[in-house]
Short mmCIF file of C-alpha atoms and ligand atoms in Angstrom, two decimals:
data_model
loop_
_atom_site.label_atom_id
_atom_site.label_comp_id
_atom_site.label_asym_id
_atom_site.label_seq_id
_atom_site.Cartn_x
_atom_site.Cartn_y
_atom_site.Cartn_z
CA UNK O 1 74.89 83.81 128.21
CA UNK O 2 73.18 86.62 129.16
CA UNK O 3 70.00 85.66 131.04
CA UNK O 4 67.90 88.33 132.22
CA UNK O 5 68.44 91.00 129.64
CA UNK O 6 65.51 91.21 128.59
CA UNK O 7 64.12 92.09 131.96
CA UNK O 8 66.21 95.54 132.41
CA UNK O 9 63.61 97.60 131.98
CA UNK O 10 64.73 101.08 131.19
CA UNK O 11 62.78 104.72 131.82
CA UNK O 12 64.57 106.75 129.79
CA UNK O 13 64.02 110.31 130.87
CA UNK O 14 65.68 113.37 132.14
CA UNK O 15 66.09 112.19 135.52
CA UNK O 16 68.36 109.21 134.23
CA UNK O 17 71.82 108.99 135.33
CA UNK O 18 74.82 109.08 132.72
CA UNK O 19 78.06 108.00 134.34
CA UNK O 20 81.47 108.96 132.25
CA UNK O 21 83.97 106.20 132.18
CA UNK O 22 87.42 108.08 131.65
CA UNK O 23 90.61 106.04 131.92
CA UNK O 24 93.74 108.42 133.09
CA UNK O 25 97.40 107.32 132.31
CA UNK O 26 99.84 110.51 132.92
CA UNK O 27 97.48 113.14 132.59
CA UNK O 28 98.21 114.62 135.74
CA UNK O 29 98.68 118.13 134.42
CA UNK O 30 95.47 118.95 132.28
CA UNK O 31 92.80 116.24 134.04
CA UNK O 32 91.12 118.68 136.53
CA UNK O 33 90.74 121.12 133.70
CA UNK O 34 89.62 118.38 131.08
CA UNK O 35 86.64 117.38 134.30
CA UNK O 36 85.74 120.73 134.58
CA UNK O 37 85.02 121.61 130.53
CA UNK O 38 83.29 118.29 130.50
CA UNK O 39 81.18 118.60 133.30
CA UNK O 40 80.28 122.67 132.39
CA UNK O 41 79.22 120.69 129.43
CA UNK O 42 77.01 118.47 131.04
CA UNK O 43 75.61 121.03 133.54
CA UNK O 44 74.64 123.30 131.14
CA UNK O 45 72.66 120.54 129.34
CA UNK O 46 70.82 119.68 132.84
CA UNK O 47 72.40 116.48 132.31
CA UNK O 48 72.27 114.38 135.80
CA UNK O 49 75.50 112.96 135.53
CA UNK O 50 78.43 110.64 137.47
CA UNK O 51 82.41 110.53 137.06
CA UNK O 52 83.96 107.50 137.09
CA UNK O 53 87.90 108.40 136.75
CA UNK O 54 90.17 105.25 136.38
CA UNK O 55 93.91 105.94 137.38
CA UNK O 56 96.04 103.42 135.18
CA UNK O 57 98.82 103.41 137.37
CA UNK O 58 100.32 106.46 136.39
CA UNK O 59 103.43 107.69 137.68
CA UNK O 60 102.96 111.51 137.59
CA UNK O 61 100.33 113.23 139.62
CA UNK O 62 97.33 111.74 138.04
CA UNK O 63 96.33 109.66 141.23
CA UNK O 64 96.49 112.78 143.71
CA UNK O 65 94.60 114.81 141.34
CA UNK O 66 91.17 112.50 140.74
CA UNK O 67 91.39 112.25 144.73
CA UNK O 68 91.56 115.51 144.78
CA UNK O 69 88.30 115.91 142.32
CA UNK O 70 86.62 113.04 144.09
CA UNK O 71 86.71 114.97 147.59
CA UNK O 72 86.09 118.19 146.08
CA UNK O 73 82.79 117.70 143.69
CA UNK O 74 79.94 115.42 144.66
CA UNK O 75 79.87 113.09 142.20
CA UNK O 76 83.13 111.64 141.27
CA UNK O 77 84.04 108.22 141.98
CA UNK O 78 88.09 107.69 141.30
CA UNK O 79 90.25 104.18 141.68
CA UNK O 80 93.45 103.48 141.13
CA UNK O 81 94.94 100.14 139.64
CA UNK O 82 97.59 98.34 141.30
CA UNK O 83 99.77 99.11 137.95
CA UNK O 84 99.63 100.13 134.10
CA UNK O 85 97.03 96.98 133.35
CA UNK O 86 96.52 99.38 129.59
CA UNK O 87 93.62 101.63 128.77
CA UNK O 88 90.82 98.39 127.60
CA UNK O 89 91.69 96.82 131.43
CA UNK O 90 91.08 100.55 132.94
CA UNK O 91 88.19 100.82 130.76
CA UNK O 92 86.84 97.52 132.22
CA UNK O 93 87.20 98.49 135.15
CA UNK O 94 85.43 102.07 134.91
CA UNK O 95 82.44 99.86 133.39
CA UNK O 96 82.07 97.31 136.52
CA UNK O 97 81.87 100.37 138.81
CA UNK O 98 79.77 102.67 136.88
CA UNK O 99 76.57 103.25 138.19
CA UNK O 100 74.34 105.27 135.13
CA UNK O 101 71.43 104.15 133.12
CA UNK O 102 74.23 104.89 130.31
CA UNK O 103 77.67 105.03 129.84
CA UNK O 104 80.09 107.26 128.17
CA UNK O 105 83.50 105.85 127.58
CA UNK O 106 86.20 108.77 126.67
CA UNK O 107 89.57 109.73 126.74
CA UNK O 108 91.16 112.31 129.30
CA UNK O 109 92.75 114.54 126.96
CA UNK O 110 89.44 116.55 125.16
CA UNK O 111 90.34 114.75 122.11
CA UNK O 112 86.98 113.28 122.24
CA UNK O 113 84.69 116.35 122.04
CA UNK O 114 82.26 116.88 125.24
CA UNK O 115 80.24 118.78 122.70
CA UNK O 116 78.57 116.22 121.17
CA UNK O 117 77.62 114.31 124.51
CA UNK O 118 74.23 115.97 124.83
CA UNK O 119 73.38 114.89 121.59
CA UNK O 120 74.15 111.19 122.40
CA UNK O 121 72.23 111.51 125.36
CA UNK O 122 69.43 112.88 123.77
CA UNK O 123 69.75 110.28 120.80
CA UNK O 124 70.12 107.34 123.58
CA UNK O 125 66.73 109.21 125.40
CA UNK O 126 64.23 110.35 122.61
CA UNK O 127 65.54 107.79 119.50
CA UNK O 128 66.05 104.76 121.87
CA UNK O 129 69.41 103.58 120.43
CA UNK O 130 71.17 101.62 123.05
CA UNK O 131 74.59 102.65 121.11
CA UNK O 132 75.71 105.38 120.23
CA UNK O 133 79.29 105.22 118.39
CA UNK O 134 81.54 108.70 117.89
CA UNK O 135 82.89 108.33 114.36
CA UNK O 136 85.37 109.69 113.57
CA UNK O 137 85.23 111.65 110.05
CA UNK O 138 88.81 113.04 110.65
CA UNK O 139 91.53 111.22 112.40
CA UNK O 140 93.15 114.30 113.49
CA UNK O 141 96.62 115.00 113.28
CA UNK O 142 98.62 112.02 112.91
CA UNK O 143 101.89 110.71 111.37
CA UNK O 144 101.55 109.58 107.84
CA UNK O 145 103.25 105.71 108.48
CA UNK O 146 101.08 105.76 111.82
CA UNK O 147 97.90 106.69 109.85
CA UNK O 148 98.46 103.83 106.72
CA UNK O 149 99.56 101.34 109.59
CA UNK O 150 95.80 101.79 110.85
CA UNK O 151 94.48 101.75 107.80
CA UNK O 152 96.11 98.30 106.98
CA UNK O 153 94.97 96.95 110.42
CA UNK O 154 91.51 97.78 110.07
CA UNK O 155 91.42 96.56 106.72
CA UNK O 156 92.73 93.02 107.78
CA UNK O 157 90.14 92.59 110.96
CA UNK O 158 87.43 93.60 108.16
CA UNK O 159 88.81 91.04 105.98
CA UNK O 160 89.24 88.31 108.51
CA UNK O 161 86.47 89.07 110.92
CA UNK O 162 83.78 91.18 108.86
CA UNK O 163 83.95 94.21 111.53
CA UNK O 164 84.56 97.15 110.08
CA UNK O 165 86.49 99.35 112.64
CA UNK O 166 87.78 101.68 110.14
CA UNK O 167 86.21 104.75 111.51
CA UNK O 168 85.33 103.49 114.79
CA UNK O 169 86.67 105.07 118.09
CA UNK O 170 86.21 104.61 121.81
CA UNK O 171 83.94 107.54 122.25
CA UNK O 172 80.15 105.48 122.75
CA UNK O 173 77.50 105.88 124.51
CA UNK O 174 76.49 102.18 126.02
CA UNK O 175 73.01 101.81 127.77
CA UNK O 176 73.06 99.56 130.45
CA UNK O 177 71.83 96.49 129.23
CA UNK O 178 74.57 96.83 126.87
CA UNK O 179 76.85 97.25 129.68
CA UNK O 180 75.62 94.03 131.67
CA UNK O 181 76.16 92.14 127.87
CA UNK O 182 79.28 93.29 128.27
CA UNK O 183 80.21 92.32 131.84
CA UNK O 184 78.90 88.81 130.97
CA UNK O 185 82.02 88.62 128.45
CA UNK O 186 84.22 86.01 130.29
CA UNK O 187 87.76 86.58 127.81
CA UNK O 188 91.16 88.50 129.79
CA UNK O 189 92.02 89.51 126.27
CA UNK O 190 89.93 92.73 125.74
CA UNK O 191 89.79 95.14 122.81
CA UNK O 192 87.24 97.49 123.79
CA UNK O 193 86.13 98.80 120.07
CA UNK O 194 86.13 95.27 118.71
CA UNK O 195 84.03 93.42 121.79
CA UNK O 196 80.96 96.26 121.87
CA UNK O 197 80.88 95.85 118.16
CA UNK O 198 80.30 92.05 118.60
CA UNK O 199 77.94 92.95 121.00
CA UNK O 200 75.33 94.55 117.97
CA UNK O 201 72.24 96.03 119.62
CA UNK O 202 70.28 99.46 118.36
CA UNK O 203 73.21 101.23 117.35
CA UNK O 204 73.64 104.95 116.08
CA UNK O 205 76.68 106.50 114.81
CA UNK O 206 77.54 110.42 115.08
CA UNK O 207 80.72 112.19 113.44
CA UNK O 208 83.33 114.09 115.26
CA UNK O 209 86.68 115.59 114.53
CA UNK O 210 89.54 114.41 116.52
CA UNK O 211 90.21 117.83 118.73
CA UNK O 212 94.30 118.19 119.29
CA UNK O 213 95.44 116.66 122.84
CA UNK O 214 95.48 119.18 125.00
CA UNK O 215 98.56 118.58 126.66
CA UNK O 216 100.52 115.92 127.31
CA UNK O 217 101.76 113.27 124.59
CA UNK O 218 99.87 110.11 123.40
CA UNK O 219 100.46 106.95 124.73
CA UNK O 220 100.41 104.58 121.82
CA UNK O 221 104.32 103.73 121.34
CA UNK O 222 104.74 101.40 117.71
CA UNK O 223 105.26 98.54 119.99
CA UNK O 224 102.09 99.21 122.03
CA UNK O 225 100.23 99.41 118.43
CA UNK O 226 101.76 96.09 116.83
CA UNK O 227 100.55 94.39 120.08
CA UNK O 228 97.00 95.85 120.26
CA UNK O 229 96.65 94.93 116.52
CA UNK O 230 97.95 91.44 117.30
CA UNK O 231 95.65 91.19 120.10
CA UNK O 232 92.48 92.17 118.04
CA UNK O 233 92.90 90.05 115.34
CA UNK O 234 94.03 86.75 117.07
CA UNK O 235 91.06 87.40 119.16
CA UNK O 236 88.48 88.22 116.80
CA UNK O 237 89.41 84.97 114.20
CA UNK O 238 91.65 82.40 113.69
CA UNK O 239 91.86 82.81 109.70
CA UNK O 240 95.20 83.32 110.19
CA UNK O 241 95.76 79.65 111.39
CA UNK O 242 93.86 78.59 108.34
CA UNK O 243 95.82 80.57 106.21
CA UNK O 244 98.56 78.52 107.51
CA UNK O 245 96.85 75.06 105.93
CA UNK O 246 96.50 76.62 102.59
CA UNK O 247 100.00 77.79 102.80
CA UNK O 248 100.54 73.88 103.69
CA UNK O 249 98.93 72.85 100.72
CA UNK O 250 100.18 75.12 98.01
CA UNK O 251 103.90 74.78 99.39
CA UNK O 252 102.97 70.51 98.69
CA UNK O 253 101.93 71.09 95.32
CA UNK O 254 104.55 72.92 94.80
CA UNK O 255 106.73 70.71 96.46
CA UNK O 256 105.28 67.58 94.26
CA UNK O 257 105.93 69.48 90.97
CA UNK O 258 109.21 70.27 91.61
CA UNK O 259 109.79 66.82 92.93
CA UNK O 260 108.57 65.48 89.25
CA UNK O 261 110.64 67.91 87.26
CA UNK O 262 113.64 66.95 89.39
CA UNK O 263 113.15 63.17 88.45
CA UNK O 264 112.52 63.61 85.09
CA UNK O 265 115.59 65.83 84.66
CA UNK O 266 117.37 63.21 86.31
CA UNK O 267 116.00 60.42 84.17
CA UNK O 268 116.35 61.90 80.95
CA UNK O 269 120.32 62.85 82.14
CA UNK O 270 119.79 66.52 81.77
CA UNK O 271 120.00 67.15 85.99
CA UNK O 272 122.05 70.22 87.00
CA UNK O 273 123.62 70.87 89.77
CA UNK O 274 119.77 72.16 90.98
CA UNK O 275 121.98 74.20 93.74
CA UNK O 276 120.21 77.15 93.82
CA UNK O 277 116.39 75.34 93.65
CA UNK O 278 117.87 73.60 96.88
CA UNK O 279 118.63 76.66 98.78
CA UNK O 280 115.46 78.19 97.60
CA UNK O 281 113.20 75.95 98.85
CA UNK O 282 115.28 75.33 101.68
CA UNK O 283 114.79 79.10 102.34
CA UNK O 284 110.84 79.62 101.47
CA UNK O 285 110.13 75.84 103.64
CA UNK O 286 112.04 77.25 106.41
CA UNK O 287 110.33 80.47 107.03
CA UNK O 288 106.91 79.22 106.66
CA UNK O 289 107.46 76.54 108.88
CA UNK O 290 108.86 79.32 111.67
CA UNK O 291 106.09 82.11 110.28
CA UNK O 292 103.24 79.24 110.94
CA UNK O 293 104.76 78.27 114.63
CA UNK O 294 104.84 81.44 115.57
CA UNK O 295 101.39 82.06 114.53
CA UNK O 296 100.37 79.19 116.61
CA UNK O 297 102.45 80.22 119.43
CA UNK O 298 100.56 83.30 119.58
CA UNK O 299 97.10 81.26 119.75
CA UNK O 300 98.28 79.33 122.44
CA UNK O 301 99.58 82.24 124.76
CA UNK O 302 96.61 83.73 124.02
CA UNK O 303 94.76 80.02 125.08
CA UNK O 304 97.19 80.37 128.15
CA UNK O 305 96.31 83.60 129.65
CA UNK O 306 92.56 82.78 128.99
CA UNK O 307 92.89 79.71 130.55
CA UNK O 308 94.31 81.32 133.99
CA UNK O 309 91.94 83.50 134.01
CA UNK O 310 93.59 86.20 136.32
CA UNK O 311 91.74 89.17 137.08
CA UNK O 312 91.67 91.50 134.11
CA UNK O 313 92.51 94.68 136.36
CA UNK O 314 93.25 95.09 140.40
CA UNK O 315 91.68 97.99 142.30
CA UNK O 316 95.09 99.28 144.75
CA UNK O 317 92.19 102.43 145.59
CA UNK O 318 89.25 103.94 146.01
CA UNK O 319 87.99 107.05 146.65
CA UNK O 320 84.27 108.15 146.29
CA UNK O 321 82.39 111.37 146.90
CA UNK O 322 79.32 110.97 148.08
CA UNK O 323 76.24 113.53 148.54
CA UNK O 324 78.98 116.29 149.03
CA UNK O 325 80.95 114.06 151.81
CA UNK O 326 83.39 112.42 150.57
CA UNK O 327 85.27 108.89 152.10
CA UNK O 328 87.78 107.18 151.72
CA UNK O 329 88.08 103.40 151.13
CA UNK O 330 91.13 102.30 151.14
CA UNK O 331 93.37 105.09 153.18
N1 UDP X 1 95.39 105.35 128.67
C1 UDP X 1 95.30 104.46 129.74
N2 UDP X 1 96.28 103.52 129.89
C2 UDP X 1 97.32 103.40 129.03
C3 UDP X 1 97.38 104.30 127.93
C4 UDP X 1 96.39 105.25 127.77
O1 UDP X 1 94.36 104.52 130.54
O2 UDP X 1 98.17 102.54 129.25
C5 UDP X 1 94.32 106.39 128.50
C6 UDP X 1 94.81 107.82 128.37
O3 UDP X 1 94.97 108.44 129.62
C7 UDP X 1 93.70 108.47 127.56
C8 UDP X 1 93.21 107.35 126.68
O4 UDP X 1 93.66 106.13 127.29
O5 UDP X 1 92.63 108.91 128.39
C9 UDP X 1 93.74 107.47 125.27
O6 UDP X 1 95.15 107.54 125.29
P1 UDP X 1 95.98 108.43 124.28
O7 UDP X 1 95.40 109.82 124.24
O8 UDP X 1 97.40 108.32 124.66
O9 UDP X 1 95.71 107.67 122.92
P2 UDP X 1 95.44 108.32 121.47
O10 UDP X 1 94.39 109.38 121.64
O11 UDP X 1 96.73 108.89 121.03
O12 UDP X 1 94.97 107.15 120.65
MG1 MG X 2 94.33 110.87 122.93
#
């Protein structure tokens, strides 16, 4: 539980700090020039303002680069993970060191537009909303299958957990009690979208079009997608182990019916050679019994990485600017 929320007492003016949260994974050659539109952005705005860069154990020059931004501008703070821990871990990360009165969690490659950020800010200042969600009202370009796969996936965690991510994206604005809610969220599974919408609060939502990437590819193979979607929804409800009862019970009555027509058949001398019924059910038993282990397997892997509770992310560096002067931490 949270104890102590209640006490962050927030001034929310034009002196407060918002730090940026951006996780990097092989965005070596456009993330200097994605900083610098951001922060002319921000600057413009009069925005005071911090960068929190997370390298996700890329293997290109990602790592050198944010170094490179954190000794050259004053307000940068970059780490590095110890490996590819996947952008909610990096995320996490980003959040624990993060130092602003709010947050804003986006992605490296200006598909998340740094236009709207002064209007968050001033939302999150002058309307008092402690989150403020980017919406997405077009999805930008995407692949037909990939964009009726998502649909299907957001329908199901509706269904089976009554969030609607449909539109959702990871472009928010968090204010920091929301942020120390979130820190006090014990799981190693994460999925980002799905946990701050658990977390309720004020919230706001703004529209944006999904800008084109500009450069670089995304990241999101179908394998990396089927096991996100996995991930959310065996975290967010266990409906599908129910499902697996009723599935129990309707295969029985089944089961009981065909049992009595069998006997009857049999008693009244009319029984066939009932080869194909025997294969069937074989067949239909069979899977469900494999479909419904599996299901549970998932659960308990999921029960057995919780219950190890590892570290969700490792810090290999750190480098932070500071006042102009930058150090080094770790080299
Ligand atoms: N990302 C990450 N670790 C990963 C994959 C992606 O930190 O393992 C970051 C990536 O650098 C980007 C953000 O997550 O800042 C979104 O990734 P991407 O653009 O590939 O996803 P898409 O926009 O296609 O959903
Ligand atoms: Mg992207």
């Amino acid at each position: 539980m949270a104890v102590g929320i209640c006490n962050i007492d927030q001034n929310r003016s034009e002196e407060s700090l918002l730090s940026l949260v951006i996780p990097v994974y092989q965005e070596g050659s456009h993330i200097k020039s994605s900083i610098d539109v951001i922060e002319k952005v921000l600057k413009d705005h009069h925005i005071k303002h911090q960068f929190v860069l997370i390298d996700d154990g890329s293997k290109d020059n990602s790592w050198e680069e944010i170094k490179q931004l954190a000794n050259d501008k004053a307000n940068v703070t970059s780490l590095r993970l110890s490996r590819n821990f996947g952008k909610e871990s990096a995320l996490c990360a980003g959040l624990d060191y993060a130092d602003g009165d709010m947050v804003i969690v986006m992605d490296a490659d200006l598909q998340h537009p740094p236009e709207i950020i002064p209007e968050m800010v001033r939302v999150w200042r002058e309307e008092g909303f402690d989150v403020i969600e980017g919406i997405k009202s077009s999805r930008g370009k995407e692949n037909p299958i990939y964009k009726w796969c998502a649909k299907f996936f957001y329908y199901i965690i509706y269904k089976t957990s009554d969030i609607n991510l449909g539109k959702a994206s990871d472009f928010k604005l968090l204010d920091r009690k929301v942020i120390e809610a979130w820190k006090d969220m014990p799981e190693r599974a994460i999925f980002f979208r799905g946990m701050t919408a658990w977390l309720g609060f004020d919230r706001k939502q703004i529209n944006f079009d999904v800008a084109e990437r500009v450069n670089g590819k995304t990241k999101w193979s179908l394998f990396r997608l089927i096991r996100l979607a996995l991930n959310a929804i065996t975290s967010y409800t266990s409906v599908p182990l129910h499902c697996i009862t009723v599935l129990g019970i309707i295969m029985f009555i089944g089961a009981v019916l065909m049992g009595l027509q069998t006997l009857y058949m049999k008693f009244v001398g009319g029984a066939t050679s009932g080869f194909t019924t025997v294969i069937l059910l074989q067949l239909i038993i069979g899977s469900s019994i494999m479909i419904s282990l599996g299901m549970i397997g998932i659960y308990l892997t999921k029960i057995y990485k919780e219950v190890k509770a590892r570290p969700r992310y490792l810090v290999a560096k750190c480098v932070k600017s500071k006042e102009g002067q930058a150090f080094d931490k770790s080299e």
